[in-house]
mmCIF file of C-alpha atoms in Angstrom:
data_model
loop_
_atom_site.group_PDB
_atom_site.id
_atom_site.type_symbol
_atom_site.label_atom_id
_atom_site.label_comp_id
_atom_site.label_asym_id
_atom_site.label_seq_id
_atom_site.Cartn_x
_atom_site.Cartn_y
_atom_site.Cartn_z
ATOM 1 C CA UNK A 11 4.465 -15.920 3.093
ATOM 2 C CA UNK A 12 0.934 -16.886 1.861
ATOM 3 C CA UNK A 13 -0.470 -14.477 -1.224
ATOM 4 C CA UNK A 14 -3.727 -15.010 -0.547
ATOM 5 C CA UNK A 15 -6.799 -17.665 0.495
ATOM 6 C CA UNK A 16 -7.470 -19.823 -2.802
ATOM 7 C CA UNK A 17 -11.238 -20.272 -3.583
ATOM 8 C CA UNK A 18 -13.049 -22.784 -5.090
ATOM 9 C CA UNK A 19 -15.215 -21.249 -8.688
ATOM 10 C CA UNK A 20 -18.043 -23.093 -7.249
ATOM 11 C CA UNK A 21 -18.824 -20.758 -3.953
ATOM 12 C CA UNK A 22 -18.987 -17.678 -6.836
ATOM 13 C CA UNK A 23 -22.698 -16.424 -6.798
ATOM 14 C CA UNK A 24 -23.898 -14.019 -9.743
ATOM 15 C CA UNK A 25 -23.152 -10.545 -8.558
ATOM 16 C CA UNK A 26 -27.044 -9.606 -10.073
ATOM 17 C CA UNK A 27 -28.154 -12.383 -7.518
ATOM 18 C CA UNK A 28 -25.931 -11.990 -4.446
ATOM 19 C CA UNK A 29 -28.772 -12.955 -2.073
ATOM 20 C CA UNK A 30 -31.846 -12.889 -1.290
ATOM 21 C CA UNK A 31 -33.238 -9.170 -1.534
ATOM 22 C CA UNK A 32 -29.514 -8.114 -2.281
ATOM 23 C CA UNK A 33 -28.376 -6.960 -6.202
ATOM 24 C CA UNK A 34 -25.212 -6.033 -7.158
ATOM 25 C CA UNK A 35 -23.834 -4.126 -10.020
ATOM 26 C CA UNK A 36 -20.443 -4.352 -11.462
ATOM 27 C CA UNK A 37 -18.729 -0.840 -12.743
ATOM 28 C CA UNK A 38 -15.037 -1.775 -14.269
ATOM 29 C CA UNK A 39 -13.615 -3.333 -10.649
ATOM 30 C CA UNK A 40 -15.749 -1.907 -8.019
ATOM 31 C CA UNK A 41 -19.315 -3.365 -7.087
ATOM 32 C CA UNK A 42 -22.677 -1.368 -6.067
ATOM 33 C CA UNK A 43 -25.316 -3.678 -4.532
ATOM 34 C CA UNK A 44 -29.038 -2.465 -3.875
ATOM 35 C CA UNK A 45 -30.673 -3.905 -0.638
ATOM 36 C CA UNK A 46 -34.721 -4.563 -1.273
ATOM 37 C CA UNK A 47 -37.003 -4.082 2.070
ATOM 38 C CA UNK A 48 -40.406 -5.921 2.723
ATOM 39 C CA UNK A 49 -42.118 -2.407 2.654
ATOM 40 C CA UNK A 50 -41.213 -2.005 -1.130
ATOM 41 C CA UNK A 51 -38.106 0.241 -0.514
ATOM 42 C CA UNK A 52 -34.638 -0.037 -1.259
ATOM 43 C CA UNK A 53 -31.259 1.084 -0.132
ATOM 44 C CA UNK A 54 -28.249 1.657 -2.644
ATOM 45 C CA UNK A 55 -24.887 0.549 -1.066
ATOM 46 C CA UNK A 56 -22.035 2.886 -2.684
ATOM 47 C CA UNK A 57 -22.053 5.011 -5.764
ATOM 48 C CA UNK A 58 -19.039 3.164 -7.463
ATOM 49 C CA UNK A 59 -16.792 5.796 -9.796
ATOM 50 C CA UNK A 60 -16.973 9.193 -11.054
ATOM 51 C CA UNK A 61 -19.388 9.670 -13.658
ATOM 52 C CA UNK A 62 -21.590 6.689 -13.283
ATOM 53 C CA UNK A 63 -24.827 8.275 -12.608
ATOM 54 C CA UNK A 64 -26.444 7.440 -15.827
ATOM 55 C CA UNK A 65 -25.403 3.605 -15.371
ATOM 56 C CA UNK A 66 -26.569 3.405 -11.988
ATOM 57 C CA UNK A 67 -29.475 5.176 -12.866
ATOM 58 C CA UNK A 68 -30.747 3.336 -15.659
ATOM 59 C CA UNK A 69 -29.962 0.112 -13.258
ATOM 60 C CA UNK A 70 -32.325 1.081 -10.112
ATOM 61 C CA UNK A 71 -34.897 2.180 -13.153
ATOM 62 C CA UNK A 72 -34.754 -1.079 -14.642
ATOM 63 C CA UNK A 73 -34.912 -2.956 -11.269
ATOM 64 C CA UNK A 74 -37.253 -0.581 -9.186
ATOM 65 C CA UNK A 75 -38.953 1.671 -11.234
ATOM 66 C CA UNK A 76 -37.952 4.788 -8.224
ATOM 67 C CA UNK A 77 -35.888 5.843 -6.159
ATOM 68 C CA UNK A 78 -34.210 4.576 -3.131
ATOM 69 C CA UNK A 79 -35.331 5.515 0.282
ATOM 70 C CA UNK A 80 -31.234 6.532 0.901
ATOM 71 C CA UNK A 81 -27.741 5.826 -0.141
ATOM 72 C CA UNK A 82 -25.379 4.367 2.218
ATOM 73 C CA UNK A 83 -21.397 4.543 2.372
ATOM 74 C CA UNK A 84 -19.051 2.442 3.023
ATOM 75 C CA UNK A 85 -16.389 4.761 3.073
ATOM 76 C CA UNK A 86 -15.743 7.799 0.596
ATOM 77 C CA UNK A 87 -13.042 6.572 -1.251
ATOM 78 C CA UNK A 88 -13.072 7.486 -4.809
ATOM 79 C CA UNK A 89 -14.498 4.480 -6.411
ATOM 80 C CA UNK A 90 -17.241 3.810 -3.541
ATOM 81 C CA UNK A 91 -18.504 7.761 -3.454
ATOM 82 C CA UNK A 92 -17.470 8.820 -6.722
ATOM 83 C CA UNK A 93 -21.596 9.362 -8.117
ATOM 84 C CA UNK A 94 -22.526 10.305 -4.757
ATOM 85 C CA UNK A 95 -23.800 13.955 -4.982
ATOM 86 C CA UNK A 96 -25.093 13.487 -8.614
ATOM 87 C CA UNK A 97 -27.136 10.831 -7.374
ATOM 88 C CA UNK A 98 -28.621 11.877 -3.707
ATOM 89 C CA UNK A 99 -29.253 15.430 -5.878
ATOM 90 C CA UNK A 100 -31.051 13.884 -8.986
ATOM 91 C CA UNK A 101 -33.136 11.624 -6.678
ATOM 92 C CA UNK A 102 -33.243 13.667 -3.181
ATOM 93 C CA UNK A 103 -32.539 11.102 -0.903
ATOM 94 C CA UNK A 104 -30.170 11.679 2.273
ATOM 95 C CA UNK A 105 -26.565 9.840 1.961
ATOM 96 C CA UNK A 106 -25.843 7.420 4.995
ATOM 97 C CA UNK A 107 -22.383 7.901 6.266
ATOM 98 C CA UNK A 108 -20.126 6.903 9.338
ATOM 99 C CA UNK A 109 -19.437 10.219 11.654
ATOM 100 C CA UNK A 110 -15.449 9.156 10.784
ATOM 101 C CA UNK A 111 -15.626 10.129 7.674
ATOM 102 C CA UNK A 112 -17.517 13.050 7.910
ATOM 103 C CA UNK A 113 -14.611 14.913 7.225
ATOM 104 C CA UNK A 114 -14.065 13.276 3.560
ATOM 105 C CA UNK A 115 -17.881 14.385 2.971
ATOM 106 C CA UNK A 116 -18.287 17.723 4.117
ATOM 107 C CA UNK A 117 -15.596 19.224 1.962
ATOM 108 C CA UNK A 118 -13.533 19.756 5.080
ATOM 109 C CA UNK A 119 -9.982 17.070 4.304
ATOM 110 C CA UNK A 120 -8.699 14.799 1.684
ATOM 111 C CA UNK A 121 -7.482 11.806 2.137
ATOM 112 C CA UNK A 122 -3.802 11.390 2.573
ATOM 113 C CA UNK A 123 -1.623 10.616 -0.696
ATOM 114 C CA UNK A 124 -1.192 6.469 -1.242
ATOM 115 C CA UNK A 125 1.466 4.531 -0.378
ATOM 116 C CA UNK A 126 3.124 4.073 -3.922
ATOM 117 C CA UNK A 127 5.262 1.220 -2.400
ATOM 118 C CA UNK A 128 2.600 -0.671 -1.642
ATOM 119 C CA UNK A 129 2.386 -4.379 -3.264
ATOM 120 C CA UNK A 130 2.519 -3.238 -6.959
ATOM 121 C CA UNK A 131 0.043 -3.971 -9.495
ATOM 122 C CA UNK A 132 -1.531 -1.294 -11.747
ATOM 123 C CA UNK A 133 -3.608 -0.325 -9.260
ATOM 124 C CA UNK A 134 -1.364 1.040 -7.024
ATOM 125 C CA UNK A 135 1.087 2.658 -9.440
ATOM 126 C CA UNK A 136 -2.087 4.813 -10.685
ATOM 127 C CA UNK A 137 -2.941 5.442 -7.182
ATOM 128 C CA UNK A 138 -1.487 8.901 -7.297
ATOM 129 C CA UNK A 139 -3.624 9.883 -10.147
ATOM 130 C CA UNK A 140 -6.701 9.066 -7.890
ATOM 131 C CA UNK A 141 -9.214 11.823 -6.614
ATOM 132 C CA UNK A 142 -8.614 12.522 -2.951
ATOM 133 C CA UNK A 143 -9.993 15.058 -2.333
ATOM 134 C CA UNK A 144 -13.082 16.004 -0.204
ATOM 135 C CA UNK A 145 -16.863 16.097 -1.420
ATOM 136 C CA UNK A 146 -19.164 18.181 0.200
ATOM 137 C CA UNK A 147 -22.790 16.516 0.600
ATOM 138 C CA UNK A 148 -24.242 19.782 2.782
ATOM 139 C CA UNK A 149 -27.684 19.533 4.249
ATOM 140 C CA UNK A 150 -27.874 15.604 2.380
ATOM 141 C CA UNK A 151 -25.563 14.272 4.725
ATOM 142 C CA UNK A 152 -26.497 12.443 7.454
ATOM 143 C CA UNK A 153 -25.038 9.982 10.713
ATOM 144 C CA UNK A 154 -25.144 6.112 10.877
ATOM 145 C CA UNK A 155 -25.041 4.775 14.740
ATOM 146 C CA UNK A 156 -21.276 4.519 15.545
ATOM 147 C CA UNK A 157 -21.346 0.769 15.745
ATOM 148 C CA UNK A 158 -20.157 -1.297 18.276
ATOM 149 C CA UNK A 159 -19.713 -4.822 19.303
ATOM 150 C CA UNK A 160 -23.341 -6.127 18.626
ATOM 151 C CA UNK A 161 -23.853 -3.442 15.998
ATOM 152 C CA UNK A 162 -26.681 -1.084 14.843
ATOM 153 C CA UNK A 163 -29.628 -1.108 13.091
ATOM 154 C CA UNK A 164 -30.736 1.914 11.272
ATOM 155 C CA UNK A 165 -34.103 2.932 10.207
ATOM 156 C CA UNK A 166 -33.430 2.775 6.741
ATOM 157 C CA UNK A 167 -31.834 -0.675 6.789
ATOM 158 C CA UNK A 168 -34.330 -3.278 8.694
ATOM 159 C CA UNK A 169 -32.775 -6.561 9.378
ATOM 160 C CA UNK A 170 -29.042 -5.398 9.091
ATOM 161 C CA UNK A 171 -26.138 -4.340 11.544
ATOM 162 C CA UNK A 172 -24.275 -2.054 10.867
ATOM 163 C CA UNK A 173 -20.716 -2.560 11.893
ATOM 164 C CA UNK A 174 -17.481 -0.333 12.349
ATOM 165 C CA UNK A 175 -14.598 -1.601 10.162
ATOM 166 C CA UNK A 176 -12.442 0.668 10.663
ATOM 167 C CA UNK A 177 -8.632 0.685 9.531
ATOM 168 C CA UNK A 178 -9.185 1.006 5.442
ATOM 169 C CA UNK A 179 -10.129 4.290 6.154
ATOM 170 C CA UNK A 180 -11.377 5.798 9.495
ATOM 171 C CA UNK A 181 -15.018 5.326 9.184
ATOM 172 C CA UNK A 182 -15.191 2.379 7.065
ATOM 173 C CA UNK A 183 -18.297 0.253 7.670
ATOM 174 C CA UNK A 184 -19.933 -3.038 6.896
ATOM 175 C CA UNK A 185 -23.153 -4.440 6.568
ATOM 176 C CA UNK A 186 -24.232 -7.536 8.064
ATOM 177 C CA UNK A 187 -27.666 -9.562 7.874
ATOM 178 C CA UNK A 188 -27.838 -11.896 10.355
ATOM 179 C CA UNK A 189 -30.729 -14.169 8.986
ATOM 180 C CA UNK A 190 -29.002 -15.614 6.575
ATOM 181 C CA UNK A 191 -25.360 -14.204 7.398
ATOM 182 C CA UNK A 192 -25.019 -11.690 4.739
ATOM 183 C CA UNK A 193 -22.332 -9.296 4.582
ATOM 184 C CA UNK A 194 -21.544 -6.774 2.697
ATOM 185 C CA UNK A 195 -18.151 -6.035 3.338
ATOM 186 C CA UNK A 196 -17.226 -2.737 1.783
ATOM 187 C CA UNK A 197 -13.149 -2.796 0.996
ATOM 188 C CA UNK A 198 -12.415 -4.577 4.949
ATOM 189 C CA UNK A 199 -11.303 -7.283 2.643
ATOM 190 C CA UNK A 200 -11.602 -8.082 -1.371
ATOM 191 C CA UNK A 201 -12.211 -11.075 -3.409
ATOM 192 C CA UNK A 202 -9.280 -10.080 -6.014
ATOM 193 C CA UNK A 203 -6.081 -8.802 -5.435
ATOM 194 C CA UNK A 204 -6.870 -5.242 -5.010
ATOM 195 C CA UNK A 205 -3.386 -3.822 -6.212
ATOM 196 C CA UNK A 206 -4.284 -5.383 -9.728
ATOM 197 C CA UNK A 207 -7.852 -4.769 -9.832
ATOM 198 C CA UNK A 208 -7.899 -5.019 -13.801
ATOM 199 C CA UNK A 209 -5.173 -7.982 -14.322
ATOM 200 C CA UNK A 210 -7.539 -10.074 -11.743
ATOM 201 C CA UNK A 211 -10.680 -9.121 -13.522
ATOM 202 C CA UNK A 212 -9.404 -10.917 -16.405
ATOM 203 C CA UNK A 213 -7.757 -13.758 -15.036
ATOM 204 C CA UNK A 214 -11.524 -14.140 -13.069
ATOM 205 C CA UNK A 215 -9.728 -16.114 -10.138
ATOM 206 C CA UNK A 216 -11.254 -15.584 -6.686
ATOM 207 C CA UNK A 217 -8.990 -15.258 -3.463
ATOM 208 C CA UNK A 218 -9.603 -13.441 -0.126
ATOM 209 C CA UNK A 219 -7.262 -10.719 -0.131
ATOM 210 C CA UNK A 220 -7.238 -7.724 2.172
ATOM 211 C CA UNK A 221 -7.810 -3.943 1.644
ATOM 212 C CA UNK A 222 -6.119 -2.260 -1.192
ATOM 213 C CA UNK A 223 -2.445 -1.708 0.751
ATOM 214 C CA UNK A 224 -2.041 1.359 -1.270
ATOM 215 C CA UNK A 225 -5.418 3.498 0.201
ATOM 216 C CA UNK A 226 -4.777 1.601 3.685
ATOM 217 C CA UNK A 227 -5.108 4.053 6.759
ATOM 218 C CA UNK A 228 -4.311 1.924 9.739
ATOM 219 C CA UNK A 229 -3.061 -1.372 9.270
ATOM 220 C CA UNK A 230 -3.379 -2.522 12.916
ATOM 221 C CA UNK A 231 -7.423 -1.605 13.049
ATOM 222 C CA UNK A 232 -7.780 -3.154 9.655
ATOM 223 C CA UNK A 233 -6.475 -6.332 11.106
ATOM 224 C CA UNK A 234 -8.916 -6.291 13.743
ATOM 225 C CA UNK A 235 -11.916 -5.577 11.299
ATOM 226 C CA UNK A 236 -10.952 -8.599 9.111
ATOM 227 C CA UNK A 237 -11.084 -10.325 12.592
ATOM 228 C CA UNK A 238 -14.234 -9.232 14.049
ATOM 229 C CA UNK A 239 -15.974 -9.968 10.644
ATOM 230 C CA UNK A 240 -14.750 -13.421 10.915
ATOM 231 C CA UNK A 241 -16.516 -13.563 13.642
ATOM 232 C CA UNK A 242 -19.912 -13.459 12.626
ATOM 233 C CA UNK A 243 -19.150 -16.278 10.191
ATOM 234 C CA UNK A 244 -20.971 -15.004 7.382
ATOM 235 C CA UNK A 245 -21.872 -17.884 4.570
ATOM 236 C CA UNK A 246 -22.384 -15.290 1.656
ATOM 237 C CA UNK A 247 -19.950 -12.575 1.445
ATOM 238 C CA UNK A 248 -20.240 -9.256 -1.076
ATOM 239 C CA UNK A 249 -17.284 -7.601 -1.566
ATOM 240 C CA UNK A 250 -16.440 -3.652 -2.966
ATOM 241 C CA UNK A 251 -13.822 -5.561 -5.586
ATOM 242 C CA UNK A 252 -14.217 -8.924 -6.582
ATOM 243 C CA UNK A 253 -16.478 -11.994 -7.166
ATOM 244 C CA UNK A 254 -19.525 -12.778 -4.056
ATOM 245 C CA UNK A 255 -19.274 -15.580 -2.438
ATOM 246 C CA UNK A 256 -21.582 -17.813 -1.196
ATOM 247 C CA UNK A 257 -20.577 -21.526 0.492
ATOM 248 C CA UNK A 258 -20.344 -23.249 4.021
ATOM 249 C CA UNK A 259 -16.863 -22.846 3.632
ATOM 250 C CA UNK A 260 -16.908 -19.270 3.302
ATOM 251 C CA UNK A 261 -16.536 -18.754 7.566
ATOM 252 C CA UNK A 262 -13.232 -20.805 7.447
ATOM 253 C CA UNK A 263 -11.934 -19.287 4.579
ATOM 254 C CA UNK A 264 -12.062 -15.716 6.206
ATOM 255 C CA UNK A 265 -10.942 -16.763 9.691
ATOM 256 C CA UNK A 266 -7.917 -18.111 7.465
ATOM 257 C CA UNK A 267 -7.749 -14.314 6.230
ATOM 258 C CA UNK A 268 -8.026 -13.442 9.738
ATOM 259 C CA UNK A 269 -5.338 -15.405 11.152
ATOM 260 C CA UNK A 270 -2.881 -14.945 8.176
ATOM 261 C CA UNK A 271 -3.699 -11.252 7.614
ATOM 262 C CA UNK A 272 -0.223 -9.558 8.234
ATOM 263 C CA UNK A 273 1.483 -12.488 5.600
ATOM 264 C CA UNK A 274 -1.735 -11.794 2.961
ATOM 265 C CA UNK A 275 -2.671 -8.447 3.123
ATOM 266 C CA UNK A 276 0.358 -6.036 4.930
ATOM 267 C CA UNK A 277 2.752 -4.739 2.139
ATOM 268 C CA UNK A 278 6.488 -5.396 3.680
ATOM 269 C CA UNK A 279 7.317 -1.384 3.113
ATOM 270 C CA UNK A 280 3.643 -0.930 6.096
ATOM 271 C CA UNK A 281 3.315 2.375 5.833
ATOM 272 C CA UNK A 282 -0.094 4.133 7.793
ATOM 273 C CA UNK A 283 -1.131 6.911 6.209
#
């Protein structure tokens, strides 16, 4: 059974220079990135945790000087939404979301409770302590394009797809630039083993892994995300959780992911939730 795909320190790229036009920021174990536009705007890519309005505030500030023309979401998940409405309030911008998971954002459901079995770590045997439940965006909130095979542009992203990557949660998405084969990839797939988010931040060792197992909603669709990302062979890869990437390697390494996923990423007690 393989652990994970091994890789090399030299394909790790600054997370405050992922690529070009793309910035990331790094909040305890979960990454925000900030897409720049040629017209002067920009897009912020998740919210990160609870209570990190201030940070990413003082961040955009620092880089832009104003706010961005809208935040997107890759999923709601506590760590990627957790700022969301403190944010889209303070600066009035509409929040980008999948219709899936509409029903995390409009204070309808929660999320169903973690799989504690779920390939250990601390991670995982905090997960129950983990906000679930549903935030309500109201009148803020507003539709992506589904996504298909060829993905979707939208208005306030020029020059990326947007893709469905669903099986992490329903209405997880990615973001994929296919000039220079950019992709951020949300929580399809991490850089660090995402049941041990902290222990791997300090051993600093960078491995494809999958989704964290323990927040995992469908483990057959998030094989076939993993898969249809490998795919589009993207050379620089930004994860939710973990180091970017950037190499001419990088396309074999996650078709490895791809091919391997059930050994690396399924938890022997697979559970859907």
């Amino acid at each position: 059974m393989m652990s994970a795909i091994e890789i090399p320190e030299n394909q790790v790229v600054p997370i405050d220079d992922v690529a070009q036009q793309v910035h990331g920021l790094r909040i305890l174990f979960v990454n925000v990135y900030s897409i720049s536009h040629s017209d002067g705007s920009w897009t912020l890519v998740d919210t990160g945790l609870p209570l990190c309005e201030s940070k990413i505030r003082a961040w955009a500030e620092a880089r832009f000087g104003r706010p961005p023309n809208a935040i997107v979401l890759t999923h709601r998940h506590f760590d990627h939404a957790g700022s969301t409405k403190e944010l889209s309030d303070r600066w009035q911008v509409p929040v980008l979301a999948h219709p899936l998971e509409f029903p995390y954002l409009t204070g309808r459901d929660e999320y169903p409770a973690p799989n504690m079995g779920a390939g250990g770590g601390l991670m995982t045997l905090l997960s129950p302590f983990y906000p679930r439940g549903p935030l309500d965006l109201g009148m803020r909130l507003h539709a992506l394009p589904p996504g298909d095979a060829s993905g979707h542009m939208s208005a306030k992203l020029p020059d990326w797809e947007i893709w469905h990557t669903p099986g992490h949660t329903p209405g997880h998405i990615s973001l994929f630039r296919r000039a220079d084969k950019t992709l951020l990839a949300g929580d399809a797939f991490c850089t660090t083993k995402p049941e041990s988010f902290f222990e791997a931040a300090l051993a600093q060792e960078p491995e494809l892994h999958g989704p964290p197992a323990y927040f995992t909603w469908d483990w057959n669709r998030a094989r076939e995300s993993v898969a249809k990302l490998a795919e589009l062979a993207p050379t620089i890869v930004a994860p939710g959780h973990g180091k970017p990437l950037a190499s001419a390697a990088v396309p074999g390494e996650l078709r490895s992911l791809a091919a391997n996923f059930d050994a690396i990423a399924i938890p022997q007690n697979r559970q859907q939730i």
